Every structure is written in C-alpha cells, then in structure tokens.
Short mmCIF file of C-alpha atoms in Angstrom, two decimals:
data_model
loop_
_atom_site.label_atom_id
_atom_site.label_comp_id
_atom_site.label_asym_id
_atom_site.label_seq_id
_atom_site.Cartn_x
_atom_site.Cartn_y
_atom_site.Cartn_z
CA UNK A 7 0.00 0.00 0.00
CA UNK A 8 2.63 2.27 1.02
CA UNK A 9 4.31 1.91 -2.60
CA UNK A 10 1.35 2.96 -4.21
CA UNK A 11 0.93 5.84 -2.01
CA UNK A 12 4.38 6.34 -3.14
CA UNK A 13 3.86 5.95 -6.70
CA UNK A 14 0.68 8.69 -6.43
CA UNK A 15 3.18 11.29 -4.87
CA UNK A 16 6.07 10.92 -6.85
CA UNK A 17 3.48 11.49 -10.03
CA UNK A 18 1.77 14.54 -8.39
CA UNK A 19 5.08 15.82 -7.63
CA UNK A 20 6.42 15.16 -11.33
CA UNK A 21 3.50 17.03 -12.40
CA UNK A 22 3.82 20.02 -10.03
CA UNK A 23 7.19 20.48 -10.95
CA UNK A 24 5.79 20.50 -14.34
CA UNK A 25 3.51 23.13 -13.83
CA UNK A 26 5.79 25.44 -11.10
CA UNK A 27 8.52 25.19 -14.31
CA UNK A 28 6.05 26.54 -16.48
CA UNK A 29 4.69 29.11 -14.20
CA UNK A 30 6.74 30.36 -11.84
CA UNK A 31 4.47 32.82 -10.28
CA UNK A 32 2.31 29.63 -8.75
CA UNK A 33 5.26 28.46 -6.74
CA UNK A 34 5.91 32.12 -4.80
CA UNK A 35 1.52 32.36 -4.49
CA UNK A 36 1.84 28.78 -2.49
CA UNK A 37 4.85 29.40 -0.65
#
C-alpha cells in the first residue's frame, strides 16, 4: 500500500514540478 501511495506522490510531484517550471508565479503564491 505504502508503494502505491508512493507511486501517487512521486506522479503529483512530477506534475507540479511540471507546472511550477512553467509558471513560476504559482510556486511564490503557495509558498
């Protein structure tokens, strides 16, 4: 279970990344 949990994070992550590369101003609004 906890490797699928894993899995789901790492992919959410990936795609945040994604997205905070491509706009930059989303990163400083969370933080």
């Amino acid at each position: 279970m906890h490797q699928t949990d894993d899995r789901i994070l790492d992919e959410a992550d990936r795609r945040w990344l994604e997205i905070v590369k491509s706009r930059p101003y989303l990163a400083s609004a969370v933080e």
